[in-house]
Coordinates of C-alpha atoms and ligand atoms in Angstrom, one line a residue:
M1 CA -2.5 30.7 -7.4
A2 CA -2.2 29.1 -10.9
T3 CA -0.8 25.6 -11.0
S4 CA 2.2 26.7 -13.1
D5 CA 3.1 29.4 -10.5
M6 CA 3.1 26.6 -7.9
A7 CA 5.4 24.5 -9.9
T8 CA 7.8 27.4 -10.3
A9 CA 7.8 28.1 -6.6
E10 CA 8.6 24.4 -5.9
A11 CA 11.5 24.4 -8.5
A12 CA 12.9 27.5 -6.9
A13 CA 13.2 26.0 -3.5
P14 CA 14.6 22.5 -3.6
R15 CA 13.7 20.5 -0.5
G16 CA 16.0 18.9 2.0
E17 CA 16.4 15.1 2.3
L18 CA 15.1 12.9 5.1
D19 CA 18.2 12.2 7.2
D20 CA 16.8 9.4 9.4
L21 CA 14.3 6.7 8.6
Q22 CA 13.1 6.7 12.3
K23 CA 11.4 10.0 11.5
I24 CA 9.1 8.3 8.9
V25 CA 8.6 5.4 11.3
A26 CA 7.4 7.7 14.0
L27 CA 5.2 9.7 11.6
C28 CA 3.6 6.5 10.3
K29 CA 2.6 5.4 13.8
R30 CA 1.6 8.9 15.0
R31 CA -0.6 9.6 11.9
G32 CA -2.0 6.2 11.2
F33 CA 0.0 5.0 8.1
V34 CA 1.8 2.0 9.5
F35 CA 1.7 0.2 13.0
P36 CA 4.0 -2.4 14.5
S37 CA 2.0 -5.6 14.2
A38 CA 0.6 -7.2 17.4
E39 CA 1.9 -4.3 19.4
I40 CA -0.2 -5.0 22.5
Y41 CA 1.8 -8.3 22.7
G42 CA 5.1 -6.6 22.4
G43 CA 5.1 -6.8 18.6
F44 CA 6.1 -9.4 16.1
S45 CA 9.5 -9.2 14.7
N46 CA 9.7 -7.0 11.5
T47 CA 5.9 -7.3 10.9
Y48 CA 3.7 -4.3 10.3
D49 CA 0.1 -3.5 9.8
W50 CA -1.0 -0.8 7.4
G51 CA -3.3 1.8 9.2
P52 CA -6.1 3.9 7.7
L53 CA -3.9 6.4 5.8
G54 CA -1.4 3.8 4.9
V55 CA -4.1 1.8 3.1
L56 CA -5.2 4.9 1.2
L57 CA -1.7 5.7 0.2
K58 CA -0.9 2.1 -0.9
N59 CA -4.2 1.9 -2.8
N60 CA -3.3 5.2 -4.6
V61 CA 0.1 3.8 -5.6
R62 CA -1.6 0.6 -6.9
D63 CA -4.2 2.6 -8.8
A64 CA -1.5 4.9 -10.4
W65 CA 0.3 1.8 -11.5
I66 CA -2.8 0.2 -13.1
R67 CA -3.8 3.5 -14.6
A68 CA -0.4 3.9 -16.3
H69 CA 0.2 0.3 -17.4
V70 CA -3.2 -1.2 -17.9
Q71 CA -5.8 1.5 -18.4
R72 CA -3.7 3.7 -20.6
R73 CA -2.3 0.9 -22.8
D74 CA -4.1 -1.6 -24.9
D75 CA -1.7 -4.5 -24.5
V76 CA -1.9 -5.4 -20.7
D77 CA -4.6 -7.4 -18.8
L78 CA -5.0 -7.8 -15.1
L79 CA -4.9 -11.0 -13.1
D80 CA -5.4 -12.0 -9.5
A81 CA -4.0 -15.5 -8.9
A82 CA -4.0 -17.7 -5.8
I83 CA -1.5 -17.1 -3.0
I84 CA -1.4 -20.7 -1.7
T85 CA -0.1 -22.5 -4.7
S86 CA 0.4 -26.1 -6.0
P87 CA 4.0 -27.3 -5.3
S88 CA 4.2 -28.3 -9.0
V89 CA 4.4 -24.6 -9.9
W90 CA 7.4 -24.0 -7.7
K91 CA 9.2 -27.2 -8.7
A92 CA 8.9 -26.3 -12.3
S93 CA 9.8 -22.6 -11.8
G94 CA 13.0 -23.6 -10.1
H95 CA 12.1 -22.0 -6.8
V96 CA 12.2 -25.3 -4.8
D97 CA 15.8 -25.8 -5.8
N98 CA 17.1 -22.4 -6.5
F99 CA 15.2 -19.8 -4.3
V100 CA 17.8 -20.0 -1.6
D101 CA 20.0 -17.7 0.3
P102 CA 23.3 -18.5 2.0
L103 CA 22.7 -18.4 5.8
V104 CA 25.4 -17.9 8.4
E105 CA 24.9 -18.0 12.2
C106 CA 26.9 -16.3 14.8
L107 CA 28.5 -19.0 17.0
G108 CA 29.5 -16.4 19.5
E109 CA 27.4 -14.5 22.1
C110 CA 24.5 -13.0 20.0
R111 CA 23.6 -16.0 17.9
Q112 CA 22.2 -13.8 15.1
R113 CA 21.6 -15.1 11.6
F114 CA 22.8 -13.2 8.5
R115 CA 22.7 -13.6 4.7
A116 CA 26.4 -14.5 3.9
D117 CA 26.1 -12.5 0.6
H118 CA 25.3 -9.4 2.6
L119 CA 28.5 -9.6 4.8
E120 CA 31.9 -8.2 3.8
N121 CA 33.7 -10.4 6.3
L122 CA 32.6 -14.0 6.7
E123 CA 35.1 -14.6 9.6
K124 CA 33.5 -12.3 12.2
C125 CA 30.0 -11.6 13.4
P126 CA 29.2 -7.9 12.5
T127 CA 27.3 -7.5 15.8
C128 CA 29.4 -9.2 18.5
G129 CA 32.6 -10.2 16.7
G130 CA 32.0 -13.9 17.4
K131 CA 33.0 -16.7 14.9
L132 CA 30.5 -17.4 12.1
S133 CA 29.2 -20.8 11.0
E134 CA 29.8 -22.2 7.5
P135 CA 27.2 -20.8 5.1
R136 CA 24.3 -23.2 4.4
N137 CA 21.5 -22.7 1.9
F138 CA 18.1 -21.7 3.2
N139 CA 15.0 -21.8 1.0
G140 CA 13.0 -18.6 1.2
M141 CA 9.6 -20.0 0.5
F142 CA 7.0 -20.4 3.4
Q143 CA 5.7 -23.9 3.3
T144 CA 2.2 -24.8 4.5
Q145 CA -0.1 -27.9 4.6
V146 CA -3.3 -28.1 2.6
G147 CA -6.1 -30.2 4.1
P148 CA -6.3 -32.1 7.5
V149 CA -3.6 -34.7 7.0
E150 CA 0.0 -33.6 7.3
D151 CA 2.1 -35.6 4.8
A152 CA 4.3 -35.1 1.9
G153 CA 1.2 -34.9 -0.4
S154 CA -0.3 -32.0 1.4
V155 CA 2.6 -29.6 1.1
A156 CA 1.9 -26.3 -0.6
Y157 CA 3.7 -23.0 -0.8
L158 CA 2.8 -19.3 -0.1
R159 CA 4.0 -17.6 -3.3
P160 CA 7.3 -15.7 -3.0
E161 CA 6.5 -13.7 -6.2
T162 CA 3.2 -13.0 -8.0
A163 CA 4.9 -13.8 -11.4
Q164 CA 4.2 -17.5 -11.6
G165 CA 0.4 -16.8 -11.5
Q166 CA 1.0 -15.0 -14.8
F167 CA 3.0 -17.8 -16.3
V168 CA 0.6 -20.6 -15.4
N169 CA -2.4 -18.5 -16.6
F170 CA -0.6 -17.4 -19.9
L171 CA -2.9 -19.5 -22.2
N172 CA -6.0 -18.8 -20.2
V173 CA -5.5 -15.0 -20.5
A174 CA -4.3 -15.1 -24.1
T175 CA -7.3 -17.2 -25.2
S176 CA -10.0 -15.5 -23.2
M177 CA -8.8 -12.0 -24.1
R178 CA -7.9 -12.9 -27.8
R179 CA -4.3 -11.7 -27.4
K180 CA -1.5 -11.9 -29.9
L181 CA 2.2 -11.1 -29.0
P182 CA 3.3 -8.8 -27.6
F183 CA 1.0 -8.5 -24.7
G184 CA 1.4 -8.5 -20.9
I185 CA -0.4 -9.7 -17.7
A186 CA -0.3 -7.4 -14.6
Q187 CA -0.9 -8.5 -11.1
V188 CA -0.9 -6.8 -7.7
G189 CA -0.8 -8.8 -4.6
R190 CA 0.9 -10.3 -1.5
S191 CA 4.0 -12.3 -1.7
F192 CA 5.8 -14.1 1.1
R193 CA 9.5 -14.7 1.8
N194 CA 11.1 -16.2 4.9
E195 CA 13.8 -13.4 4.8
I196 CA 16.8 -14.2 6.9
T197 CA 17.4 -10.5 7.6
P198 CA 14.3 -8.4 7.2
G199 CA 14.5 -4.8 8.3
N200 CA 14.5 -1.1 7.8
F201 CA 10.8 -0.8 8.5
V202 CA 8.7 -1.9 5.6
F203 CA 11.6 -2.0 3.2
R204 CA 12.1 -5.7 3.7
T205 CA 9.5 -7.8 5.4
R206 CA 8.4 -11.3 5.3
E207 CA 4.9 -10.5 3.9
F208 CA 4.7 -7.7 1.3
E209 CA 2.9 -6.6 -1.8
Q210 CA 4.2 -6.7 -5.3
M211 CA 3.1 -5.1 -8.6
E212 CA 4.5 -7.2 -11.4
I213 CA 3.9 -7.3 -15.2
E214 CA 4.9 -10.3 -17.2
F215 CA 5.2 -9.0 -20.8
F216 CA 5.3 -11.7 -23.4
V217 CA 7.1 -10.9 -26.7
Q218 CA 8.6 -12.5 -29.8
P219 CA 12.1 -13.9 -29.1
G220 CA 14.5 -11.4 -30.9
T221 CA 12.4 -8.4 -29.9
D222 CA 13.0 -8.9 -26.2
D223 CA 16.0 -6.5 -25.9
E224 CA 14.0 -3.7 -27.4
W225 CA 11.1 -4.4 -25.0
F226 CA 13.4 -4.5 -22.1
E227 CA 14.6 -1.0 -22.9
H228 CA 11.0 0.1 -23.3
W229 CA 10.0 -1.2 -19.8
V230 CA 13.0 0.3 -18.0
D231 CA 12.1 3.7 -19.5
A232 CA 8.4 3.2 -18.7
R233 CA 8.9 2.3 -15.2
E234 CA 11.5 5.0 -14.4
G235 CA 9.2 7.5 -16.1
W236 CA 6.3 6.3 -13.8
Y237 CA 8.2 7.0 -10.6
L238 CA 9.3 10.4 -11.9
S239 CA 5.8 11.4 -13.0
L240 CA 4.6 10.8 -9.5
G241 CA 7.1 13.2 -8.1
L242 CA 10.1 11.1 -7.1
R243 CA 13.1 13.3 -7.4
T244 CA 15.5 12.4 -10.2
H245 CA 18.6 12.6 -8.1
N246 CA 17.3 9.9 -5.7
L247 CA 16.7 7.4 -8.5
R248 CA 19.2 5.6 -10.6
R249 CA 19.6 2.6 -12.9
F250 CA 21.8 -0.2 -11.8
E251 CA 23.0 -2.9 -14.3
V252 CA 22.9 -6.1 -12.2
P253 CA 26.2 -8.0 -12.8
D254 CA 26.1 -11.7 -14.0
D255 CA 26.9 -13.2 -10.7
E256 CA 24.1 -11.3 -8.8
R257 CA 21.3 -11.9 -11.2
A258 CA 18.3 -14.2 -10.4
F259 CA 18.8 -17.7 -11.8
Y260 CA 16.2 -17.0 -14.6
S261 CA 17.4 -13.7 -15.9
K262 CA 19.4 -12.9 -19.0
R263 CA 19.6 -9.2 -18.1
T264 CA 18.4 -7.2 -15.1
I265 CA 18.4 -3.5 -14.5
D266 CA 17.4 -2.5 -10.9
L267 CA 15.9 0.9 -10.4
Q268 CA 17.5 2.0 -7.1
Y269 CA 16.5 4.6 -4.7
H270 CA 18.7 6.5 -2.3
F271 CA 17.4 5.5 1.1
P272 CA 18.4 7.2 4.4
F273 CA 20.0 4.0 5.7
G274 CA 22.8 1.7 5.1
K275 CA 24.7 2.3 1.9
G276 CA 22.0 4.5 0.6
W277 CA 21.3 3.0 -2.9
E278 CA 19.0 0.0 -2.6
E279 CA 16.6 -1.8 -5.0
L280 CA 13.3 -0.3 -5.5
E281 CA 12.3 -2.4 -8.5
G282 CA 13.9 -4.9 -10.8
I283 CA 13.3 -5.1 -14.6
A284 CA 14.4 -8.5 -15.9
N285 CA 14.6 -10.3 -19.2
R286 CA 13.4 -13.8 -18.2
T287 CA 13.7 -15.1 -21.7
G288 CA 11.6 -18.2 -22.4
Y289 CA 12.8 -19.8 -19.2
D290 CA 9.5 -19.9 -17.2
L291 CA 7.1 -20.8 -20.0
G292 CA 9.7 -23.4 -21.1
Q293 CA 9.9 -24.9 -17.7
H294 CA 6.1 -25.0 -17.2
E295 CA 5.7 -26.5 -20.8
Q296 CA 8.1 -29.3 -19.9
A297 CA 6.7 -30.0 -16.4
S298 CA 3.0 -29.8 -17.3
G299 CA 3.1 -31.3 -20.8
E300 CA 0.9 -28.4 -22.0
R301 CA 2.1 -26.4 -25.0
L302 CA 2.4 -22.8 -23.8
R303 CA 2.8 -21.3 -27.4
L304 CA 1.0 -18.8 -29.4
F305 CA 0.5 -18.9 -33.2
D306 CA 2.4 -16.2 -35.1
D307 CA 0.5 -15.0 -38.2
E308 CA 3.7 -13.7 -39.8
T309 CA 6.0 -16.7 -39.4
K310 CA 3.1 -19.2 -39.4
E311 CA 4.8 -20.9 -36.4
H312 CA 3.8 -21.6 -32.8
V313 CA 6.1 -19.4 -30.7
L314 CA 7.3 -19.9 -27.1
P315 CA 7.4 -16.2 -26.0
Y316 CA 10.2 -14.5 -24.2
V317 CA 9.2 -12.5 -21.1
V318 CA 10.2 -9.0 -20.0
E319 CA 9.3 -8.5 -16.3
P320 CA 9.1 -5.1 -14.5
A321 CA 8.7 -6.3 -10.9
A322 CA 8.0 -3.6 -8.2
G323 CA 7.3 -3.7 -4.6
L324 CA 4.1 -2.0 -3.7
S325 CA 4.8 -1.6 0.0
R326 CA 8.4 -0.7 -0.8
A327 CA 7.3 2.0 -3.3
A328 CA 4.8 3.4 -0.7
L329 CA 7.7 3.8 1.7
V330 CA 9.9 5.4 -1.0
F331 CA 7.1 8.0 -1.9
M332 CA 6.9 8.9 1.8
V333 CA 10.6 9.1 2.3
D334 CA 11.1 11.2 -0.9
A335 CA 8.2 13.5 0.1
Y336 CA 9.3 14.2 3.7
E337 CA 10.5 17.6 4.5
E338 CA 11.1 19.6 7.8
Q339 CA 10.8 23.1 6.7
L340 CA 12.2 25.9 9.0
L341 CA 9.5 28.6 8.8
D342 CA 11.0 30.9 11.5
A343 CA 14.5 30.4 12.8
A344 CA 14.1 32.7 15.8
K345 CA 11.0 30.9 17.0
K346 CA 12.4 27.5 16.0
D347 CA 9.2 26.9 14.1
V348 CA 9.5 23.9 11.9
R349 CA 6.7 22.3 9.9
T350 CA 6.8 18.7 8.8
V351 CA 5.3 18.2 5.4
L352 CA 4.9 15.3 3.1
H353 CA 5.0 16.7 -0.5
L354 CA 3.1 13.6 -1.9
H355 CA 1.9 13.8 -5.5
P356 CA -1.9 14.7 -5.1
A357 CA -2.6 11.3 -6.9
L358 CA -1.0 9.5 -4.0
A359 CA -2.1 11.7 -1.1
P360 CA -4.5 9.8 1.2
Y361 CA -6.8 12.9 1.4
K362 CA -7.1 15.2 -1.5
A363 CA -8.5 18.0 0.6
A364 CA -9.4 18.8 4.2
I365 CA -12.4 21.0 5.1
F366 CA -12.4 23.1 8.3
P367 CA -14.8 25.5 9.9
L368 CA -12.8 28.3 11.5
S369 CA -14.7 27.8 14.7
K370 CA -17.2 25.4 16.1
K371 CA -20.1 27.8 15.6
P372 CA -23.0 25.9 14.2
E373 CA -23.5 28.3 11.3
L374 CA -19.9 27.6 10.1
L375 CA -20.2 23.9 10.8
E376 CA -23.3 23.7 8.7
V377 CA -21.5 25.2 5.6
S378 CA -18.3 23.2 6.1
R379 CA -20.3 19.9 6.4
K380 CA -22.2 20.8 3.3
I381 CA -19.0 21.3 1.3
Y382 CA -17.6 18.1 2.7
A383 CA -20.7 16.2 1.8
D384 CA -20.5 17.5 -1.8
L385 CA -16.8 16.9 -2.4
R386 CA -16.7 13.4 -0.9
T387 CA -19.0 12.2 -3.6
E388 CA -16.0 12.6 -5.9
W389 CA -12.8 12.6 -3.9
M390 CA -11.4 11.2 -0.7
V391 CA -11.6 14.3 1.5
V392 CA -11.8 14.8 5.3
H393 CA -13.7 17.1 7.6
D394 CA -11.8 18.3 10.6
V395 CA -13.2 20.3 13.4
A396 CA -10.0 21.5 14.9
S397 CA -9.2 23.6 18.0
G398 CA -7.1 26.0 15.9
I399 CA -6.6 26.5 12.3
G400 CA -2.8 26.6 12.6
K401 CA -2.7 23.2 14.2
A402 CA -5.2 21.8 11.6
Y403 CA -3.0 22.9 8.7
R404 CA 0.1 21.3 10.3
R405 CA -1.7 18.0 10.8
Q406 CA -2.7 18.0 7.1
D407 CA 0.7 19.0 6.0
E408 CA 2.1 16.1 7.9
I409 CA -0.1 13.6 6.2
G410 CA 0.4 15.2 2.7
T411 CA -3.1 16.6 2.0
P412 CA -2.6 18.9 -0.9
Y413 CA -5.4 21.3 -0.2
C414 CA -7.2 22.8 2.9
I415 CA -10.5 24.6 2.6
T416 CA -11.4 26.9 5.4
V417 CA -14.9 28.2 6.1
D418 CA -14.9 31.5 8.0
F419 CA -17.3 34.2 9.1
Q420 CA -17.0 36.0 5.7
T421 CA -18.2 32.8 4.0
L422 CA -21.6 33.5 5.5
E423 CA -21.6 36.9 3.6
D424 CA -19.9 36.0 0.3
Q425 CA -20.3 32.3 -0.1
A426 CA -16.6 31.9 -0.6
V427 CA -13.9 30.0 1.2
T428 CA -10.1 30.0 1.6
V429 CA -8.2 27.3 -0.3
R430 CA -4.7 26.8 0.9
D431 CA -1.9 25.0 -1.1
R432 CA 0.2 22.6 1.0
D433 CA 3.5 23.2 -0.7
T434 CA 3.4 27.0 -1.2
M435 CA 1.1 27.7 1.8
Q436 CA -0.5 30.3 -0.6
Q437 CA -4.2 31.0 0.1
V438 CA -6.8 32.0 -2.4
R439 CA -10.3 33.0 -1.9
M440 CA -12.7 30.9 -4.0
A441 CA -16.5 30.7 -4.4
I442 CA -18.0 27.6 -3.0
A443 CA -19.8 27.1 -6.3
D444 CA -16.3 26.9 -8.0
L445 CA -14.7 24.3 -5.8
R446 CA -15.8 21.3 -7.8
S447 CA -14.6 22.5 -11.1
Y448 CA -11.3 23.8 -9.5
F449 CA -10.6 20.4 -8.0
A450 CA -11.6 18.6 -11.1
G451 CA -8.8 20.5 -12.8
V452 CA -6.0 20.2 -10.2
L453 CA -6.9 16.6 -9.3
Q454 CA -6.8 15.2 -12.8
F455 CA -4.3 12.3 -13.0
Ligands
GAP501 N1 9.2 -11.7 -10.0 C1 10.5 -11.1 -9.8 C2 10.8 -10.8 -8.3 O1 10.0 -11.1 -7.5 P1 12.4 -9.4 -6.8 O2 13.5 -8.4 -7.2 O3 12.8 -10.5 -6.0 O4 11.9 -10.0 -8.2 C3 10.6 -7.5 -6.9 O5 11.2 -8.5 -6.2 C4 10.4 -6.4 -6.0 O6 9.6 -6.8 -4.8 C5 11.6 -5.7 -5.3 O7 12.3 -4.9 -6.1 C6 11.1 -5.1 -4.1 O8 10.6 -3.9 -4.4 C7 10.0 -6.0 -3.7 N2 10.4 -7.0 -2.6 C8 11.1 -8.1 -2.7 N3 11.3 -8.7 -1.6 C9 10.7 -7.8 -0.6 C10 10.6 -7.9 0.8 N4 11.1 -9.0 1.5 N5 9.9 -6.9 1.4 C11 9.4 -5.9 0.7 N6 9.5 -5.8 -0.7 C12 10.1 -6.7 -1.3

C-alpha cells in the first residue's frame, strides 16, 4: 500500500482516546518501557526506571528534537553541562531564594503533604478532611556535599533545570563557535527537583530529563523570537503525530509565571487524569535576567559585540523548555488505542500508533514457523536490516500473537517469511496502522524502508 493511501485510511478513522493512565502504566511494565524503581524492595516512591524499549523511545524523542532544532538549523549548538553544580550558580540565578513551593501538611489522620498552590481549599485536607498547617516555603533543589568534609563550604546542588549550564557557558560557546546574535544553546539531560507532590507515573518525578534551548537575541527582537519558538515547538509535536485536539497553548498569567519570565506560553496536553490539560512544555521570555544576574555575581562581562550598533550587548533569552520523560509519556498516551476488531468475538487489539521516527523498533522480522529453512532466511533479512535500523527478530509460536505483540509496542512494520518465500524470494510486509499486507521482494526491502523511514 502506498504511503498516501495509508494516510487517507488513518484520517478516515479517527482513533479513540486513552481513558485511564493505568493502562499505559501496565503496558509499560509488561512490555519493558518503564519499571517501578527498586521493585524487589517494594519500590521507591514515585521513582521509575526506563526499560529497554523506554530507552529506545526516549532516545528517539531526543534525536528528533536535536534533528529539528540543531541539525536542521544553523544557529543552535549543543552542550552537556555538569549536574552537580557550584552553589554560586544557583545563588546568582535566584534559585536558592526563589525556587520554592508553598508546602502545607495535614495535621489530621493522614499527615500527607501538599503544594498549597495546587489546593482549592486551604482549610481542609483533600484526603482525610483534617486541618491543614499554615503554608511554609520549601526549596525544591536537592542539596549535596562535595568532598569528604561536611560543612557549609562543601554544599553543592543537583541542577533543578539544565538552563543554567547554558547561561554560565554562554561566552565559552559564543567564542569557540564564533557566534553572533541571534544563536541558541541546546541541552538534553537530567534535572532534579524535590517535588512535594510527584505523581501520575512519569509525568512528575523527582528525577527527570529535560530538553532546553536558551536562544540569545538582541533585546527588542525578543517578542518576535518568542513567537517563532512557540510555533516551532508546537509544530515539532504535531510533526511527530501528536493529535491537534490534544494540544493547546496556554498564556500563563502574571501571578503564575516563574520569577524570571516576562511572558510564558505553556504547550498543554490533554492528559487522561486530573483536570486533563497539563503543562507539556513552557516557552518563556527570560529577558536579560539570567545573564544579568551572572554578570553581576561573577564580575565577568557576558556581552557580545554587535557589528551594527557597535556596542556590547547583554542578550535577551527566549527559552523553549521541554520535559523529555514527560514528552515520551505524552507520545505513548496519544498513540494508544484499543481497537475493536470483532465485536462478536470481543477481539480487541491494543496498538501504539507511534510515529515511525519514535517507535523503538522500526520493523519486526518473523519466520512463519520454526523450520530451519525459514529461520535461515528471516535471520539473513534481520542481519541485513539491522545494519541500518533498530529492528527485531522474533521467533513466535503464532503469527497472530507476534503481530499483536509488535502492535502493542508500536512497531510500524512486520516482515513475515513464509514457505512461498523459499520459492519466490519475497516476503509479506504488514503495516501496523492499516494492517494491510503487501508482498515484496527481499531485494527491495532496503530501498522500501529507506523511503518510509526517512525522518
Ligand atoms: N528552565 C525552565 C524550566 O525548567 P519548567 O517549566 O519548570 O521550566 C520545563 O520545566 C519542563 O520540564 C516542563 O514543561 C516539564 O515538561 C518538565 N518537568 C518539569 N518538572 C518536572 C518533573 N518534576 N517531572 C517531569 N518533568 C518535569
